[in-house]
CSV table of N, CA and C in Angstrom, one decimal:
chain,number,residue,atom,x,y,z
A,13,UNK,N,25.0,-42.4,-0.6
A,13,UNK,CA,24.5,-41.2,-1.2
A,13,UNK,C,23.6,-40.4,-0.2
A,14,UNK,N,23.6,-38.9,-0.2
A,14,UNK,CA,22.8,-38.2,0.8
A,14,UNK,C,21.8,-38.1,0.3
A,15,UNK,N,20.5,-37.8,1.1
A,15,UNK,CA,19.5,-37.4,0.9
A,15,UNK,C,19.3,-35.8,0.6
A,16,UNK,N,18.6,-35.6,0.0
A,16,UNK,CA,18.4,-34.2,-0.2
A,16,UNK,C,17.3,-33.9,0.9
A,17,UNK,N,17.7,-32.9,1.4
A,17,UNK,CA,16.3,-32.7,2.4
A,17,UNK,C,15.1,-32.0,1.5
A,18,UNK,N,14.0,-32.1,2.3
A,18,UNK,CA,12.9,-31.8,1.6
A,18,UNK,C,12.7,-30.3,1.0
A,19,UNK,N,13.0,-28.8,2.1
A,19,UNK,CA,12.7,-27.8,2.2
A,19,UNK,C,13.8,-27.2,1.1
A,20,UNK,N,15.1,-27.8,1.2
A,20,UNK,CA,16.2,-27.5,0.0
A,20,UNK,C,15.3,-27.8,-1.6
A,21,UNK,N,14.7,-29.3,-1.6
A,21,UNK,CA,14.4,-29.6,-2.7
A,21,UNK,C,13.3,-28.4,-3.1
A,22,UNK,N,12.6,-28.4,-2.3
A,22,UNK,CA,11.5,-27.6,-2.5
A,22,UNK,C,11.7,-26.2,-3.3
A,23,UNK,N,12.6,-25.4,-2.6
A,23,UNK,CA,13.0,-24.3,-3.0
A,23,UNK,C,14.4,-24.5,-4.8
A,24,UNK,N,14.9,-25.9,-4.7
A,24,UNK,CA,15.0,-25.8,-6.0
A,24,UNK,C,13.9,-25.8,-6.9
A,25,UNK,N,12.9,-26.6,-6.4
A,25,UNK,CA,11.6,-27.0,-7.6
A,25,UNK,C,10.8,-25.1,-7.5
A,26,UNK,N,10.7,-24.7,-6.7
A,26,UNK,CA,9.8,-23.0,-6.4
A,26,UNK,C,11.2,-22.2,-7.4
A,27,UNK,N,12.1,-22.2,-7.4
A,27,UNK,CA,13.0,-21.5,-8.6
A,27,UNK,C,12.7,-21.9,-9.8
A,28,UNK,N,12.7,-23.1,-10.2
A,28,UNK,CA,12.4,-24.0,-11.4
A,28,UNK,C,11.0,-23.3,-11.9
A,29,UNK,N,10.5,-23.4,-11.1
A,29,UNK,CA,9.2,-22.7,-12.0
A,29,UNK,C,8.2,-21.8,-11.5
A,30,UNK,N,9.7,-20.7,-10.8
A,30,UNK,CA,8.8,-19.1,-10.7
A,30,UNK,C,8.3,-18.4,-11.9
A,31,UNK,N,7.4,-17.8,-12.1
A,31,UNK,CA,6.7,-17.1,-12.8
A,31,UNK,C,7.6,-16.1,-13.3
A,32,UNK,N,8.0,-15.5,-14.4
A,32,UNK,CA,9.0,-14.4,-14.9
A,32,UNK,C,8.0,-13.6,-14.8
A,33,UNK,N,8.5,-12.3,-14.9
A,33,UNK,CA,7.6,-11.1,-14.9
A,33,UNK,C,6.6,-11.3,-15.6
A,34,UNK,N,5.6,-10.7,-14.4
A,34,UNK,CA,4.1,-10.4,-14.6
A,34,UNK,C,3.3,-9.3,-15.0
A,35,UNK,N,3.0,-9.3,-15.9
A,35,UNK,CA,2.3,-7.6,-15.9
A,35,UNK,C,0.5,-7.4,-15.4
A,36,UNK,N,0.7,-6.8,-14.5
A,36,UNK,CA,-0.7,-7.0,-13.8
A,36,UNK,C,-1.6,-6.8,-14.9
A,37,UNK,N,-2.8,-7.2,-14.3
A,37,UNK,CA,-4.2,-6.8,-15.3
A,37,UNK,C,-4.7,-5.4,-14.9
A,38,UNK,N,-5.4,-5.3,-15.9
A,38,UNK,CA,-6.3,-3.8,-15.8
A,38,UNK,C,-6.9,-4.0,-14.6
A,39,UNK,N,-7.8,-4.9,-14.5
A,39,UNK,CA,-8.5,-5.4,-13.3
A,39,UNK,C,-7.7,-4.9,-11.7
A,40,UNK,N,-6.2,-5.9,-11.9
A,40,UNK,CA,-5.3,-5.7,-10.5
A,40,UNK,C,-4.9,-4.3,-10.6
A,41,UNK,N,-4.8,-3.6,-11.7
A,41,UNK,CA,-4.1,-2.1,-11.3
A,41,UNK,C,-5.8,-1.3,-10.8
A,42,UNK,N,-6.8,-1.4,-11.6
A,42,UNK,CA,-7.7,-0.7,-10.8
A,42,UNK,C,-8.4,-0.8,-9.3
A,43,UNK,N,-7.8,-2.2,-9.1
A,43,UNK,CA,-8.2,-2.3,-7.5
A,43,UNK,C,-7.0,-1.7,-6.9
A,44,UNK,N,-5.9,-1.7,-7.4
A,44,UNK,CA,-4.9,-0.8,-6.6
A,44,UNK,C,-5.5,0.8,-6.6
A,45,UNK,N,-6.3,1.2,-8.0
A,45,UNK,CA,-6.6,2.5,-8.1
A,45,UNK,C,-7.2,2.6,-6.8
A,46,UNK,N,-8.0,1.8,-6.4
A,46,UNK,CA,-9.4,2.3,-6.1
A,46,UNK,C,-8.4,1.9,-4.5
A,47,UNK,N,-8.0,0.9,-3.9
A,47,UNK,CA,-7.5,1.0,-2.7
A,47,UNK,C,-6.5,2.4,-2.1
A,48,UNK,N,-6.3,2.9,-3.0
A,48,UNK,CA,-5.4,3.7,-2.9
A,48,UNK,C,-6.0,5.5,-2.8
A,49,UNK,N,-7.2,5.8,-3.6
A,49,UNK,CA,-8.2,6.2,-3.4
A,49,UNK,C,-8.8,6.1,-2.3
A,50,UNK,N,-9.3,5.1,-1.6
A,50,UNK,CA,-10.3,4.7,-0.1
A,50,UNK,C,-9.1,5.2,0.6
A,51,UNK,N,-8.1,4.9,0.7
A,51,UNK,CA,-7.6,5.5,1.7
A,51,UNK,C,-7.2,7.0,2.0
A,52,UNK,N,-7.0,7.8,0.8
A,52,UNK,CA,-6.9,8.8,0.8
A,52,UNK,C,-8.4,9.9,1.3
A,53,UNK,N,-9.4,9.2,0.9
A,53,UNK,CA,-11.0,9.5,1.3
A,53,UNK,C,-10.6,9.2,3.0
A,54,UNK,N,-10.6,8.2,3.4
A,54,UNK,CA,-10.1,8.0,5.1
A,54,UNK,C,-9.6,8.9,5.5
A,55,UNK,N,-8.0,8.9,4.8
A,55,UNK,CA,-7.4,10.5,5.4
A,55,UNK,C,-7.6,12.1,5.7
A,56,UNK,N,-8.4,11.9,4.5
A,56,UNK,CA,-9.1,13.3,4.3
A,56,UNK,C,-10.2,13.2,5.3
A,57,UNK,N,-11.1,12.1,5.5
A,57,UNK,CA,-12.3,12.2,6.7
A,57,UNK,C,-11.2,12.5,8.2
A,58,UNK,N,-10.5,11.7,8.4
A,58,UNK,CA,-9.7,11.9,9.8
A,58,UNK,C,-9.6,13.4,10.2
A,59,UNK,N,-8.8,14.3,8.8
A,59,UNK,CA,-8.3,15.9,8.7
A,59,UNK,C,-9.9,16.4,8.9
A,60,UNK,N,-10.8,16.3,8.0
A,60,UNK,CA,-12.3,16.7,8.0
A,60,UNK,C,-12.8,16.7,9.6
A,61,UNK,N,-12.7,15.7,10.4
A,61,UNK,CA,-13.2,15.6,11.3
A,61,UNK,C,-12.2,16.1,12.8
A,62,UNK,N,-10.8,15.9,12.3
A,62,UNK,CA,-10.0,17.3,13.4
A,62,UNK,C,-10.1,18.4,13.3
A,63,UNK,N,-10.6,19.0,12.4
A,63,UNK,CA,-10.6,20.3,11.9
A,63,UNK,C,-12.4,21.1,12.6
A,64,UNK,N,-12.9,19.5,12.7
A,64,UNK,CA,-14.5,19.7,13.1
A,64,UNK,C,-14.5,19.8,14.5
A,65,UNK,N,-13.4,19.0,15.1
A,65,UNK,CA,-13.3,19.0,16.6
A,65,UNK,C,-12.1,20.0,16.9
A,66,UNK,N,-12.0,21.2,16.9
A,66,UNK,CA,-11.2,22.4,17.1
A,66,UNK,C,-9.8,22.6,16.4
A,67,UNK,N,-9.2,21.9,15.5
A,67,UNK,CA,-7.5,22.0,14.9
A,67,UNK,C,-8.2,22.7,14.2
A,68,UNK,N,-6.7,23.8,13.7
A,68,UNK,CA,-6.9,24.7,13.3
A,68,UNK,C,-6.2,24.4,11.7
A,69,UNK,N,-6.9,25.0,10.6
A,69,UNK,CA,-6.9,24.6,8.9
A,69,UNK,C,-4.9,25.2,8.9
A,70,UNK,N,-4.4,26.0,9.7
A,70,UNK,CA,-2.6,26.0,10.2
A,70,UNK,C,-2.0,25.0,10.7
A,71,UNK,N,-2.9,24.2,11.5
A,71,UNK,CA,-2.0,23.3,12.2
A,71,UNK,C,-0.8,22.1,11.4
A,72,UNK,N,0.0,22.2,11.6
A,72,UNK,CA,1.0,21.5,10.5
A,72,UNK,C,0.5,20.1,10.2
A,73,UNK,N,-0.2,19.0,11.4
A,73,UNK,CA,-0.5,17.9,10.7
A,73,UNK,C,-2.0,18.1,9.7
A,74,UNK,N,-2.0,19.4,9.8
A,74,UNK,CA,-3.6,19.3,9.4
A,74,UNK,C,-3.3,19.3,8.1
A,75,UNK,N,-1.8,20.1,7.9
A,75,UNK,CA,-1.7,20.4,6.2
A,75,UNK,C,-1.3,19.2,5.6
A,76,UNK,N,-0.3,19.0,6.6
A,76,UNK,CA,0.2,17.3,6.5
A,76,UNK,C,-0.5,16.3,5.7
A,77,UNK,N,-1.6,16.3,6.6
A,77,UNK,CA,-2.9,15.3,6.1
A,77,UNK,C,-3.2,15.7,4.7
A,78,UNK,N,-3.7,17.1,4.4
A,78,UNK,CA,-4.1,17.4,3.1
A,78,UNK,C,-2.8,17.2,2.1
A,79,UNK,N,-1.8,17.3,2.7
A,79,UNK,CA,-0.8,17.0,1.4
A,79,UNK,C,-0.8,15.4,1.3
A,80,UNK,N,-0.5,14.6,2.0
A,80,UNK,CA,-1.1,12.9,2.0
A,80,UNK,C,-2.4,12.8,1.2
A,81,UNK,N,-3.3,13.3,1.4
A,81,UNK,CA,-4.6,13.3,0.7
A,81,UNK,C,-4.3,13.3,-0.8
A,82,UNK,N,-3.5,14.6,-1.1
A,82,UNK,CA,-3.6,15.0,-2.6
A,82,UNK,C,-2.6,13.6,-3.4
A,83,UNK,N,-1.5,13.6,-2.4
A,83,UNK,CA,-0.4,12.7,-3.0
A,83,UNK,C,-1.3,11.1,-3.3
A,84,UNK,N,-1.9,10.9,-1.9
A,84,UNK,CA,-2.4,9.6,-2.6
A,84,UNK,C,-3.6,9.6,-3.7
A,85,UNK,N,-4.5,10.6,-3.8
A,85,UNK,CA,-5.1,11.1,-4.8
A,85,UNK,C,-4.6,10.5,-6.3
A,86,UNK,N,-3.0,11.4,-6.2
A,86,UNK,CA,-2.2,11.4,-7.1
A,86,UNK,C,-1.6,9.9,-7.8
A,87,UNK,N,-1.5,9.3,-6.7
A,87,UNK,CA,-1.0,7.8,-7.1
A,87,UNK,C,-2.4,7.0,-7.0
A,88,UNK,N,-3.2,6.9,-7.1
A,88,UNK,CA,-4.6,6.7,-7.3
A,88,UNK,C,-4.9,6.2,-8.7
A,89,UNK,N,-4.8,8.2,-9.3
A,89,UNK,CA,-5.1,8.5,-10.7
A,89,UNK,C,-4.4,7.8,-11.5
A,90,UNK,N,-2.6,8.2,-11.4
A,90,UNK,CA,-1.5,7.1,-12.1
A,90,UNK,C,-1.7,5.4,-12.2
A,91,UNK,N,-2.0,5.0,-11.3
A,91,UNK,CA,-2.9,3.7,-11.4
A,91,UNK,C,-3.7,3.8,-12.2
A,92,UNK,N,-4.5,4.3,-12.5
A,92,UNK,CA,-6.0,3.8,-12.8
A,92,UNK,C,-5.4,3.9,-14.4
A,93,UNK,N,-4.8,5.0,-14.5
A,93,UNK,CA,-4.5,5.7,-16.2
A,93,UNK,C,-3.2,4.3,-16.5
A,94,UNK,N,-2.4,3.6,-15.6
A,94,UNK,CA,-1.4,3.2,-16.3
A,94,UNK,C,-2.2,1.8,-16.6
A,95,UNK,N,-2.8,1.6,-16.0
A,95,UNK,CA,-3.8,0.1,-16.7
A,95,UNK,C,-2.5,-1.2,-15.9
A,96,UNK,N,-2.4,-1.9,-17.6
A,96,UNK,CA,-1.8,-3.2,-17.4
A,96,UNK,C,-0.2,-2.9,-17.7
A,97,UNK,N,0.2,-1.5,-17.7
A,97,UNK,CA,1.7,-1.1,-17.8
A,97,UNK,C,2.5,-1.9,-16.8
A,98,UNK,N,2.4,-2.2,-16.0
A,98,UNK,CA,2.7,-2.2,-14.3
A,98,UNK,C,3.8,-4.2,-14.4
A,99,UNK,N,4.6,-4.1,-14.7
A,99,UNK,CA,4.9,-5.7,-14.6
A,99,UNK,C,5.9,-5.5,-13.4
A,100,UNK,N,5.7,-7.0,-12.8
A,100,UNK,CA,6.7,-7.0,-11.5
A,100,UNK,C,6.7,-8.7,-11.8
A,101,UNK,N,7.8,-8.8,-10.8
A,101,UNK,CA,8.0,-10.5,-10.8
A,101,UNK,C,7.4,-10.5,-9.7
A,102,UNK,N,6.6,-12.0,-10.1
A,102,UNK,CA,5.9,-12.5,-8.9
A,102,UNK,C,4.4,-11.3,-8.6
A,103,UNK,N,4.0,-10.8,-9.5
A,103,UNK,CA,3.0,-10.3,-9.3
A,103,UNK,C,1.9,-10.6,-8.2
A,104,UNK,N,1.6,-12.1,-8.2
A,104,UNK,CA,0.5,-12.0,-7.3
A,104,UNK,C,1.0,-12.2,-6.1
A,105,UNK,N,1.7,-12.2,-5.7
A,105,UNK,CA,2.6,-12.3,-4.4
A,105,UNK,C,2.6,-10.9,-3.9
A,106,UNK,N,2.8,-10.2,-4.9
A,106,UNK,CA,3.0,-8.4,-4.8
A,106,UNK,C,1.4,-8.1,-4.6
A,107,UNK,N,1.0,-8.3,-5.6
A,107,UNK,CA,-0.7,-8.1,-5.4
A,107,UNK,C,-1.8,-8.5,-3.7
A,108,UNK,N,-0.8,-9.5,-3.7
A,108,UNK,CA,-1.7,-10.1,-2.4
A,108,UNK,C,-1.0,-9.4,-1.2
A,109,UNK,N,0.5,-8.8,-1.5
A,109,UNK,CA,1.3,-8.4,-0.1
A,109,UNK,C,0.3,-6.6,-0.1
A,110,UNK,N,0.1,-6.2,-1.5
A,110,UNK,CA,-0.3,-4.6,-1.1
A,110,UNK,C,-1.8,-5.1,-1.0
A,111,UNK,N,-2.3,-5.3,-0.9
A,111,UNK,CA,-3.8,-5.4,-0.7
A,111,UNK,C,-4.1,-5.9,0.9
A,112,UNK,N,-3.8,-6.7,1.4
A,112,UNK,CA,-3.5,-6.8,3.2
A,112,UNK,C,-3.0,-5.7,3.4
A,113,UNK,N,-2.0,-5.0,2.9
A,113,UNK,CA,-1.5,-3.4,3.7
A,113,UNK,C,-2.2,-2.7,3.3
A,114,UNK,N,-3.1,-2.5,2.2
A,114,UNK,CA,-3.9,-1.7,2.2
A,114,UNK,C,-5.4,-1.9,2.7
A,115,UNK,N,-5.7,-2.6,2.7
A,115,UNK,CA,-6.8,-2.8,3.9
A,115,UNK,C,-6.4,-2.6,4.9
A,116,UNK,N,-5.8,-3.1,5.5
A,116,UNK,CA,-5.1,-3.1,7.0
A,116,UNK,C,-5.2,-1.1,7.4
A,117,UNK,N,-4.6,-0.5,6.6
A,117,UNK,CA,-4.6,1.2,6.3
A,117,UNK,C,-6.4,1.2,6.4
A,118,UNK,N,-7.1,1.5,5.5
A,118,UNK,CA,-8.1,1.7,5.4
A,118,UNK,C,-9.2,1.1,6.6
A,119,UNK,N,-8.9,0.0,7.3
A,119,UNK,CA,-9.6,-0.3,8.2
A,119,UNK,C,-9.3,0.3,9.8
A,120,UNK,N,-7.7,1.0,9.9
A,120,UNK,CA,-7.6,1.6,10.9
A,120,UNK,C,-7.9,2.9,10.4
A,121,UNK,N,-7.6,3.6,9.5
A,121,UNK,CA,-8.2,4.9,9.2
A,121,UNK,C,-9.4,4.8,9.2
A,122,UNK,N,-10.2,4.1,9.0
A,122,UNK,CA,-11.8,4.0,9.0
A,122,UNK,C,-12.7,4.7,10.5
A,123,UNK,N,-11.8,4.4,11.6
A,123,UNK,CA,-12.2,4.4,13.0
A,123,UNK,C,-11.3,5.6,14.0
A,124,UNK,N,-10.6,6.0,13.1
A,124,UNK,CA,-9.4,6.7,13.3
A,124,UNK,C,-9.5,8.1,13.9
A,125,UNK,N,-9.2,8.5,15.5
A,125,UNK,CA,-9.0,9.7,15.8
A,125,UNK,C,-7.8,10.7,16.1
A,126,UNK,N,-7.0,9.8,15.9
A,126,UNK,CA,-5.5,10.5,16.4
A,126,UNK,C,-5.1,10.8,15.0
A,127,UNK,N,-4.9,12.2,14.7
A,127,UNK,CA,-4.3,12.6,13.6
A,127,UNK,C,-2.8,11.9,13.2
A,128,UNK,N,-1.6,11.5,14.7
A,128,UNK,CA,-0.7,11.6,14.3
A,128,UNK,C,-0.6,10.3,14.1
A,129,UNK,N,-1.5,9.5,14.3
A,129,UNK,CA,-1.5,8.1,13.6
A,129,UNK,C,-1.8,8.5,12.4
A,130,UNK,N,-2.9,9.0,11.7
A,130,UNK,CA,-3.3,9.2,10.1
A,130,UNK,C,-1.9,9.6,9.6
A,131,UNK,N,-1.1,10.6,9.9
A,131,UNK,CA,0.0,10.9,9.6
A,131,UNK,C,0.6,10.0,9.0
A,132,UNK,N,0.8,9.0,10.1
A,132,UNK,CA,2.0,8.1,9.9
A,132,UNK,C,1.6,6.9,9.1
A,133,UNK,N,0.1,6.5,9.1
A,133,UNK,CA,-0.5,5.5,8.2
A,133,UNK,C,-0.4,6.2,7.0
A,134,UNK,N,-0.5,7.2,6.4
A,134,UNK,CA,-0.6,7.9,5.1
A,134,UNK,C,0.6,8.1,4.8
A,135,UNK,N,1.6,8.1,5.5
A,135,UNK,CA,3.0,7.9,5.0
A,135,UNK,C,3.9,6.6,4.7
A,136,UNK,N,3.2,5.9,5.6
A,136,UNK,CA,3.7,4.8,5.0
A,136,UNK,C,3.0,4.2,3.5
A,137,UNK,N,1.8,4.2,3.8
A,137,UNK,CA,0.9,4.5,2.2
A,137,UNK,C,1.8,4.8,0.9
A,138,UNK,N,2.0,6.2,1.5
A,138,UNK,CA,2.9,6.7,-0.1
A,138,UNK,C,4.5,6.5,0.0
A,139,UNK,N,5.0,5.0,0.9
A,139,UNK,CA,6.4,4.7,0.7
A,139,UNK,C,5.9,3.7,0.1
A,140,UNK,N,4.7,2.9,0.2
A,140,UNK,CA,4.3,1.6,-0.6
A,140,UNK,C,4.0,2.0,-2.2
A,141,UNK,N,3.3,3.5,-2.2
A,141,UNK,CA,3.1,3.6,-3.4
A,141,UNK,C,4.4,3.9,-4.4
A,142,UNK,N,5.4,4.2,-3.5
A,142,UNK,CA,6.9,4.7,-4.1
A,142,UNK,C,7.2,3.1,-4.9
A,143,UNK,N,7.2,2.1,-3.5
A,143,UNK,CA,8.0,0.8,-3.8
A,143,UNK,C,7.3,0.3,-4.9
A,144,UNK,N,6.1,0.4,-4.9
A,144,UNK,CA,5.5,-0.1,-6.2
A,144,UNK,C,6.1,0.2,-7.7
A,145,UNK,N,6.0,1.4,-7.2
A,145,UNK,CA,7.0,2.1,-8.7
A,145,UNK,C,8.2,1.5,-9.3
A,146,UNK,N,8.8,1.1,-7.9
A,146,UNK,CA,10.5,0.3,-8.3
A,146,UNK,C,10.0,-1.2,-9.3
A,147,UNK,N,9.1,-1.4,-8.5
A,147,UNK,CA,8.7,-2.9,-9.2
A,147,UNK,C,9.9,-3.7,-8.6
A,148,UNK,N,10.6,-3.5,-7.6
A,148,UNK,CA,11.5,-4.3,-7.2
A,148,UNK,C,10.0,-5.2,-5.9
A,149,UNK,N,10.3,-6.7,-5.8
A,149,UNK,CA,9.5,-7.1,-4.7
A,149,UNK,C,10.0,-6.9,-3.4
A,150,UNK,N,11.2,-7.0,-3.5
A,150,UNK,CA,11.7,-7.0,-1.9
A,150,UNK,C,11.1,-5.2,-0.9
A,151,UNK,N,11.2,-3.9,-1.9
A,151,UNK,CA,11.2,-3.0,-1.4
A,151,UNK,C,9.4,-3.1,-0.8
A,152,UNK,N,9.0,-3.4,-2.3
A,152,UNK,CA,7.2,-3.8,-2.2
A,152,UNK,C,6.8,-4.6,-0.5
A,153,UNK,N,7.6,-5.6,-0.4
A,153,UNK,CA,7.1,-5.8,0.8
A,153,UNK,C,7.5,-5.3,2.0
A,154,UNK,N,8.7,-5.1,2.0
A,154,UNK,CA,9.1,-4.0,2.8
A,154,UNK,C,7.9,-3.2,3.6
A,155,UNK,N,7.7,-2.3,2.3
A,155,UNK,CA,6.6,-1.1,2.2
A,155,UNK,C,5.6,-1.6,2.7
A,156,UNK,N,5.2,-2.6,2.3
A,156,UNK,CA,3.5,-3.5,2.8
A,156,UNK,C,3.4,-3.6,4.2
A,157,UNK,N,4.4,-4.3,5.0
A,157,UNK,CA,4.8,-4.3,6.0
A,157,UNK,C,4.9,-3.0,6.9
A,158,UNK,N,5.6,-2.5,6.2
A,158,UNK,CA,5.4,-0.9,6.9
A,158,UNK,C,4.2,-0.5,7.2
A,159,UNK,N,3.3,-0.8,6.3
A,159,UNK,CA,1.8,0.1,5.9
A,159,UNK,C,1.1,-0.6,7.0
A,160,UNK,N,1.5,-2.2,6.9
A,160,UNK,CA,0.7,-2.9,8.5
A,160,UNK,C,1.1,-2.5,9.6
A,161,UNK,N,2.2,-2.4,10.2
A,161,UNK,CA,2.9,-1.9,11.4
A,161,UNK,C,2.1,-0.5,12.0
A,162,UNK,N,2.2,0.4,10.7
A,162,UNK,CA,1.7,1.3,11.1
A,162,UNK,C,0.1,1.5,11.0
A,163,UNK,N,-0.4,0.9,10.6
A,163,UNK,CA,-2.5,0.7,10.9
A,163,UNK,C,-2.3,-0.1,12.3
A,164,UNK,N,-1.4,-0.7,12.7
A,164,UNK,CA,-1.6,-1.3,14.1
A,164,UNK,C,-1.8,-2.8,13.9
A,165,UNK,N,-1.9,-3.6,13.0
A,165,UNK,CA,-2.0,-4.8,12.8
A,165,UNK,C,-1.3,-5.9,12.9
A,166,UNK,N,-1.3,-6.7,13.7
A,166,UNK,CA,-0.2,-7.5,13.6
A,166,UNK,C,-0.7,-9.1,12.4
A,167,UNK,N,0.4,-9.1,11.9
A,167,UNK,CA,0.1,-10.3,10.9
A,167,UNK,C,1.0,-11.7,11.3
């Protein structure tokens, strides 16, 4: 008789008793509120502060930025208002993957002078905020991943 190898067994036993859909707590969607918020405050200081060092309130990323700002604003508020609506499988897996991308975002926007980085971090931002919406996990991390790549972080 064969042995079962370990890493096979394992992954039967991790199926056997994955967690069915989770619906976050009020608590996990308001930190998503509020992460998602901080970073849009980031974005907006970056635009605030090119605008202070000579870009002009025309310049395309400058509007760029302000429309990033409003959007993440926007997915912010939707959090905060949808509470404990929010169920995904494997929640805290999802929970723990957006919250490293979202710090990761907010700690490079924190220090941040190149607009066309804020750009590209605030866009990936609102592909994470899309994927969340799917509630599918695969896109979720996807998206999280993205949001790291582009703050510059390697994980």
């Amino acid at each position: 008789m064969k042995k079962t190898s370990k890493p096979v067994a394992a992954k039967i036993v991790a199926k056997a008793v994955a967690p069915a859909d989770t619906t976050l707590t009020d608590d996990q969607m308001q930190a998503l509120a509020q992460a998602f918020h901080d970073i849009a405050v980031e974005v907006g200081q970056v635009r605030l502060d090119a605008i202070s060092a000579g870009s002009k309130l025309t310049d395309p990323a400058i509007v760029q930025l302000q429309g990033y700002v409003y959007s993440l604003m926007t997915v912010a508020g939707n959090f905060a208002v949808q509470a404990a609506n929010l169920t995904l499988a494997n929640a805290e897996q999802a929970v723990g993957e957006i919250s490293l991308a979202t710090q990761a975002a907010d700690k490079a926007l924190n220090k941040l002078q190149d607009i066309d980085k804020a750009v590209s971090i605030a866009s990936s931002v609102i592909v994470l905020a899309m994927a969340i919406s799917t509630k599918d996990m695969g896109q979720i991390a996807s998206a999280a991943k993205g949001v790291v790549a582009a703050a510059g972080v390697s994980v």
